[in-house]
Coordinates of C-alpha atoms and ligand atoms in Angstrom, one line a residue:
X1 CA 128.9 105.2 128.9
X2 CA 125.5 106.9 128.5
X3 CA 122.3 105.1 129.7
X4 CA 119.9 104.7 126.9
X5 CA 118.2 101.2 127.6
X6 CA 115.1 101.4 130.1
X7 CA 113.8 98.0 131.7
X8 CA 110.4 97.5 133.0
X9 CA 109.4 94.3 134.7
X10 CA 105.8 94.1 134.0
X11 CA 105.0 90.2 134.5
X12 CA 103.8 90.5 138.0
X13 CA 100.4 88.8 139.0
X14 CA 99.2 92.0 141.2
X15 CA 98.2 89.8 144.0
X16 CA 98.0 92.3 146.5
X17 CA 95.2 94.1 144.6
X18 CA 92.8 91.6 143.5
X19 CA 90.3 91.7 142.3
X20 CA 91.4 95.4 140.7
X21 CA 93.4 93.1 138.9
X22 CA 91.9 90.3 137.7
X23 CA 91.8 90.8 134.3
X24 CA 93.8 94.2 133.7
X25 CA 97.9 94.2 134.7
X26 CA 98.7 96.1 137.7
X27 CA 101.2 98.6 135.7
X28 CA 97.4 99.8 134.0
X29 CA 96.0 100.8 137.1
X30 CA 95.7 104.6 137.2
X31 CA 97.5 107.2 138.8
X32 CA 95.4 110.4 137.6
X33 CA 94.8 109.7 134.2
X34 CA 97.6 107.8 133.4
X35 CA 98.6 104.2 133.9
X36 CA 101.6 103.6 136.1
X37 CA 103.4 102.0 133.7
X38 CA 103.2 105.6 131.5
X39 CA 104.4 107.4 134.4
X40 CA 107.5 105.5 134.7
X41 CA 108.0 105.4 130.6
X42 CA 107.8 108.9 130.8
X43 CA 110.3 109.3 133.7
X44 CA 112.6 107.1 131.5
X45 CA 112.1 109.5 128.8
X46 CA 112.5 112.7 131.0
X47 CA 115.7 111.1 131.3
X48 CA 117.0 110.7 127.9
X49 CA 116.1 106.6 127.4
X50 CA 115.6 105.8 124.3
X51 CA 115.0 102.0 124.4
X52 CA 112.1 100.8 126.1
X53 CA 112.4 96.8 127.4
X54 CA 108.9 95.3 128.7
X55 CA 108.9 91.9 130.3
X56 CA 105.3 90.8 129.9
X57 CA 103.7 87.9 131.2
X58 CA 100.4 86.2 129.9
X59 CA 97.3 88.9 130.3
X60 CA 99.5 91.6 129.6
X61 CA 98.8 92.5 126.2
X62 CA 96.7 95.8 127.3
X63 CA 100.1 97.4 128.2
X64 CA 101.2 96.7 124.4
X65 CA 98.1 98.2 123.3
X66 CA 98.7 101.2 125.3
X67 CA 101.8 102.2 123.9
X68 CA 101.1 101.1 120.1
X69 CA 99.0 103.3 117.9
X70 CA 94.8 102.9 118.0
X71 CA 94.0 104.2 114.6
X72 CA 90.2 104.1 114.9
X73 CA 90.1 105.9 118.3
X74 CA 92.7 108.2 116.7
X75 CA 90.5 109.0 113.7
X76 CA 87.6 109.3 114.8
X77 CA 89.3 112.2 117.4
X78 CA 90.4 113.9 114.5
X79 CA 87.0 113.6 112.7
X80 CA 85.5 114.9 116.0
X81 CA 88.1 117.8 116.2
X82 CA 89.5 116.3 120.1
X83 CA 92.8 117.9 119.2
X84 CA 93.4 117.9 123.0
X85 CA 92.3 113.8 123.7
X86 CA 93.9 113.3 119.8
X87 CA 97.0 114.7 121.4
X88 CA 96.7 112.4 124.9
X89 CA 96.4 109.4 122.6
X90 CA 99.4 109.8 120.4
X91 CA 101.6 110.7 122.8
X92 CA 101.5 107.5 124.7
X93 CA 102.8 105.9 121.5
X94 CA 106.3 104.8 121.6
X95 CA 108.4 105.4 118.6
X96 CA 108.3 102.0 116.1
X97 CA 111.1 100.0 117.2
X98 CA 111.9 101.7 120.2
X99 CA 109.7 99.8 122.3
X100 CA 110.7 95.7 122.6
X101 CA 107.9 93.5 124.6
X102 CA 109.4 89.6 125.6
X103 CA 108.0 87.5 128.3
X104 CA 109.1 86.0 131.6
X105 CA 107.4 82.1 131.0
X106 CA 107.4 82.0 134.5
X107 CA 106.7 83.7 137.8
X108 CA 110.5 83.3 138.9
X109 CA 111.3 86.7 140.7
X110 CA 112.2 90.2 139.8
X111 CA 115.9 88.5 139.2
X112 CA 115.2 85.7 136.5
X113 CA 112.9 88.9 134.8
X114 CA 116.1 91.0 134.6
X115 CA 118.3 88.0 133.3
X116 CA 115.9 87.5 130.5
X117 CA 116.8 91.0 128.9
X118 CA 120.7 89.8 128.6
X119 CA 120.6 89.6 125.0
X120 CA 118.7 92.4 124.2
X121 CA 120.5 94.9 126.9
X122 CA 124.1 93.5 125.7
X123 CA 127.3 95.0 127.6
X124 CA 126.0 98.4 128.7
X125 CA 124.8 100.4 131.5
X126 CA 120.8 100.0 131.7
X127 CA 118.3 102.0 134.1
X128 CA 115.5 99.3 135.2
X129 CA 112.5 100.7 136.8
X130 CA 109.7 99.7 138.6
X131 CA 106.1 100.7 137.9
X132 CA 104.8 99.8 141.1
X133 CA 107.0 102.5 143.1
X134 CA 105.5 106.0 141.5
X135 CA 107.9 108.9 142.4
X136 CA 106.3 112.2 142.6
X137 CA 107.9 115.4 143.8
X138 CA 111.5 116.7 143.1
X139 CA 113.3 116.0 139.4
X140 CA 112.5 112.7 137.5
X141 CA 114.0 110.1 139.7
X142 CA 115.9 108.1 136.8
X143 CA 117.4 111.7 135.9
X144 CA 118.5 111.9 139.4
X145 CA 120.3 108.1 139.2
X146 CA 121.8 109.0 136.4
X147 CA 123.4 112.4 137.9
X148 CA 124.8 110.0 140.3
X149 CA 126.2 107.5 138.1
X150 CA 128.0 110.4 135.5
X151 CA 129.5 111.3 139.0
X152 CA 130.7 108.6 140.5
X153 CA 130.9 106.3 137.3
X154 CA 130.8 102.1 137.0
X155 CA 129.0 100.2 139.5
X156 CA 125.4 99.9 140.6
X157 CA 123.1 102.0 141.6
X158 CA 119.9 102.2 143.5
X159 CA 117.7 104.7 145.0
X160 CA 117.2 104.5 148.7
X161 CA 115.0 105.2 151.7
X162 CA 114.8 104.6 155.0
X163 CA 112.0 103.1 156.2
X164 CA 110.7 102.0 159.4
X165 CA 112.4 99.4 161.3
X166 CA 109.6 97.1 161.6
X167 CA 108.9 97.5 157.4
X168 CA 112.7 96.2 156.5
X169 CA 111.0 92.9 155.4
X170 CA 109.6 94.2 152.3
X171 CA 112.9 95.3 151.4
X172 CA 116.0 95.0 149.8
X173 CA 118.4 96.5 152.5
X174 CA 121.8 98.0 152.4
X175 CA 124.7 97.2 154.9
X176 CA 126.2 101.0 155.2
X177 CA 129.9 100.8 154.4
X178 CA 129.6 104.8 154.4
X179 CA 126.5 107.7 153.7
X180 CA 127.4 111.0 152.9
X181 CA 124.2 112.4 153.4
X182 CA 123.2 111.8 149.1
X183 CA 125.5 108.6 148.6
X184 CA 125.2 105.6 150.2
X185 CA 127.5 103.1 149.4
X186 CA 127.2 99.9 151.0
X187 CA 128.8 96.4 151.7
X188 CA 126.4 93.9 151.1
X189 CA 122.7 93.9 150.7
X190 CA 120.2 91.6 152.0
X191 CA 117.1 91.4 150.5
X192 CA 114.0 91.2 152.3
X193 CA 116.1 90.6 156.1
X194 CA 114.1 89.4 159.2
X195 CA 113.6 93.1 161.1
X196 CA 116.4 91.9 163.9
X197 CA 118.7 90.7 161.7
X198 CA 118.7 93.5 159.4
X199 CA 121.8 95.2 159.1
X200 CA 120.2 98.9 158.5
X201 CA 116.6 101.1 157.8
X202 CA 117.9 102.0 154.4
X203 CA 116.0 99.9 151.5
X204 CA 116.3 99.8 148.0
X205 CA 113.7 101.5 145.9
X206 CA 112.1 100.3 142.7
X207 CA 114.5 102.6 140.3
X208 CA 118.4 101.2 139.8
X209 CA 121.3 101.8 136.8
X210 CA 122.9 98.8 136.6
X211 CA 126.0 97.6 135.5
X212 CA 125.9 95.1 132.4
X213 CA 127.7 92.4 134.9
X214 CA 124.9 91.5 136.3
X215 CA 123.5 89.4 133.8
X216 CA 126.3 87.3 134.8
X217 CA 126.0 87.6 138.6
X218 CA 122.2 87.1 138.7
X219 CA 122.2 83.4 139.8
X220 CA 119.4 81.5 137.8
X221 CA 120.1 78.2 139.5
X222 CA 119.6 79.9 142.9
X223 CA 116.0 80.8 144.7
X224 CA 116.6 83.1 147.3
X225 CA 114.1 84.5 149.8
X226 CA 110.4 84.0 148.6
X227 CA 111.8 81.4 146.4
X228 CA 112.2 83.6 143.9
X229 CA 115.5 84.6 142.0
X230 CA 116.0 87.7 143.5
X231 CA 117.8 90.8 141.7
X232 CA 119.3 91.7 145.1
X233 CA 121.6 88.5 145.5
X234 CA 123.7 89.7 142.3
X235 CA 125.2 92.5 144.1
X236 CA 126.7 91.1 146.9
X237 CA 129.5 88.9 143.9
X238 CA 129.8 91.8 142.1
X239 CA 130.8 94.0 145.0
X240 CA 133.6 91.4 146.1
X241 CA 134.7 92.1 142.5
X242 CA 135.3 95.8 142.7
X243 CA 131.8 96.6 141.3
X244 CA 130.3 99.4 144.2
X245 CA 127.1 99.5 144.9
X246 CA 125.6 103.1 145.4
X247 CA 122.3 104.0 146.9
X248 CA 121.1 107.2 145.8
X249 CA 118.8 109.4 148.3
X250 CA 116.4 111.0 145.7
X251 CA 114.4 114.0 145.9
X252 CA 110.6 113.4 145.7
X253 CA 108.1 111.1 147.7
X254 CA 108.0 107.3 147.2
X255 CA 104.7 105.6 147.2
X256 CA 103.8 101.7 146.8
X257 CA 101.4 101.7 144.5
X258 CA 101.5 97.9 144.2
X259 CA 99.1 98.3 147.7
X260 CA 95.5 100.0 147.9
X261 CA 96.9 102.4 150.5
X262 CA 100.1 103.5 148.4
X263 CA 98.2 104.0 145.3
X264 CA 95.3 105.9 146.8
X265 CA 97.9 108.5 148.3
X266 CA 99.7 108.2 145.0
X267 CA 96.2 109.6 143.7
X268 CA 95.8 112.3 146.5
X269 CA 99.9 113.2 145.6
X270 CA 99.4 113.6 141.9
X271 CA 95.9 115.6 142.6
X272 CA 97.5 117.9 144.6
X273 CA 100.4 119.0 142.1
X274 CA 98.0 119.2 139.4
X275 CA 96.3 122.4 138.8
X276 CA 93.3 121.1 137.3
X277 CA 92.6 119.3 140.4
X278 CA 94.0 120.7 143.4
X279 CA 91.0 122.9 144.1
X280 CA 88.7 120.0 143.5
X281 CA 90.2 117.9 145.8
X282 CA 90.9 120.1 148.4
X283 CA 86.9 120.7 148.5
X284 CA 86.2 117.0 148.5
X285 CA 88.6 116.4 151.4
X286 CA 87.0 119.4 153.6
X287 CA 83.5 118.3 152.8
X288 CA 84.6 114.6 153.7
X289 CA 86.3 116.3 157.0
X290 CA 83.3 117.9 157.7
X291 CA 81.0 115.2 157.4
X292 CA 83.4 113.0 159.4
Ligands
G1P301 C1 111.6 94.6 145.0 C2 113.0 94.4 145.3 C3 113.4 95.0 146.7 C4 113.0 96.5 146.7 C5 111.5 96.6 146.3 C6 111.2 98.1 146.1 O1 110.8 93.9 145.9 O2 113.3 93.0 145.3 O3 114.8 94.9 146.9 O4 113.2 97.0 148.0 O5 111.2 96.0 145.1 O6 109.8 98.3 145.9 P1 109.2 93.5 145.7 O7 108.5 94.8 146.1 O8 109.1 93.2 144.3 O9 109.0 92.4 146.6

């Protein structure tokens, strides 16, 4: 079944980069000059999504704004002849009806946010993404998932990495049943394991195409580790079912943009592939070298 529903959890508080954001959602901080949340929408679209599912929280109404139209700013472009900003503008606009904003009441986990798009999902295939963990380098990550699910077919999917044994506890981590190098398909997954109980280095990463059972096997009654309803703990019931769980190793370097340190290497990243800025930066990094 082709993937043409995108989910983006957006209801997060940002807590790890206060005061940044205080009054503005995370997903609108900037990674060159784009929000976060417009990188991974246009990821989504790079792959072929066509419907775009927000789950806002209070305070998030500037990421509705963002993708809706801004008529005076848009005329008074066209007045000034901006045809290059005019253009910027509109194409952050999602197409009417293709973009559908509900809320998460409540701070319940990344799980409980997915389980509130059952009814507007229904029984298909969905790509959920999150803004937070900016991909840059190789082909659109999403487009890469989806390579791997029109392979391999039913069952759910996430992109992997392996990170340091000391960092599993940020992490949703897979118990290797076997890796082939591009494929890992695993057993169980644990999310956010203590780092000597963790049954690998190879963690989940914020992009996933996921089978239209887990609205079902996404526990609401159940808090799991932070007390949260965690996304991870569906897996595990629907991999005793015959539903496999893939992790995908993607092409391109992950960064946590959710943390000052992620986000300002996100920034260096993104510099340094554009050609409007590369030179620039590269100056200011040898003057601040020099200096140093
Ligand atoms: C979420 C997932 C976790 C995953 C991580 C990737 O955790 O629950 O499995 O490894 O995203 O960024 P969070 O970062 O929201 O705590």
């Amino acid at each position: 079944m082709r993937i043409r529903t995108a989910v983006f959890p957006v209801a997060g508080l940002g807590t790890r980069f206060l005061p940044a954001t205080k009054a503005i959602p995370k997903e609108m901080l900037t990674v060159g000059d784009k929000p976060l949340i417009q990188h991974a929408v246009e990821e989504a679209k790079a792959a072929g999504i066509e419907r775009f599912i927000f789950i806002t929280s209070q305070g998030k109404t500037a990421i509705e704004d963002h993708f809706d139209s801004n008529p005076l700013l848009e005329r008074t472009l066209a007045e000034r002849g901006n045809t290059k900003e005019l253009e910027k503008v509109k194409s952050s606009q999602l197409s009417p009806g293709d973009a559908i904003f509900i809320r998460q009441q409540q701070p319940l986990g990344l799980g409980h946010a997915v389980w509130c798009t059952r009814h507007l999902v229904g029984n298909e295939p969905f790509a959920l993404l999150l803004a937070d963990d900016m991909i840059i380098g190789g082909a659109p990550c999403t487009a890469q998932m989806i390579s791997a699910y029109e392979k391999l077919g039913r069952g759910n999917y996430t992109a992997v990495m392996d990170v340091e044994p000391l960092h599993v506890s940020r992490y949703g981590i897979l118990d290797i049943e076997s890796d082939d190098g591009w494929i890992v398909k695993a057993k169980h997954v644990i999310e956010k394991p203590a780092p000597h109980r963790s049954p690998s280095c190879t963690a989940i990463v914020g992009r996933y195409i996921l089978d239209p059972m887990t609205f079902e096997s996404i526990n609401i009654h159940n808090l799991g580790i932070c007390k949260e309803i965690q996304l991870t703990d569906a897996f595990y019931p629907m991999i005793q079912a015959g539903i496999p769980f893939y992790g995908v190793r993607f092409a391109g370097q992950r960064y946590d943009c959710g943390t000052k340190e992620g986000w300002l290497e996100a920034n260096i990243a993104n510099a340094f592939e554009r050609n409007d800025l590369r030179e620039k930066l590269l100056t200011t990094l040898k003057n601040l070298k020099i200096r140093e």
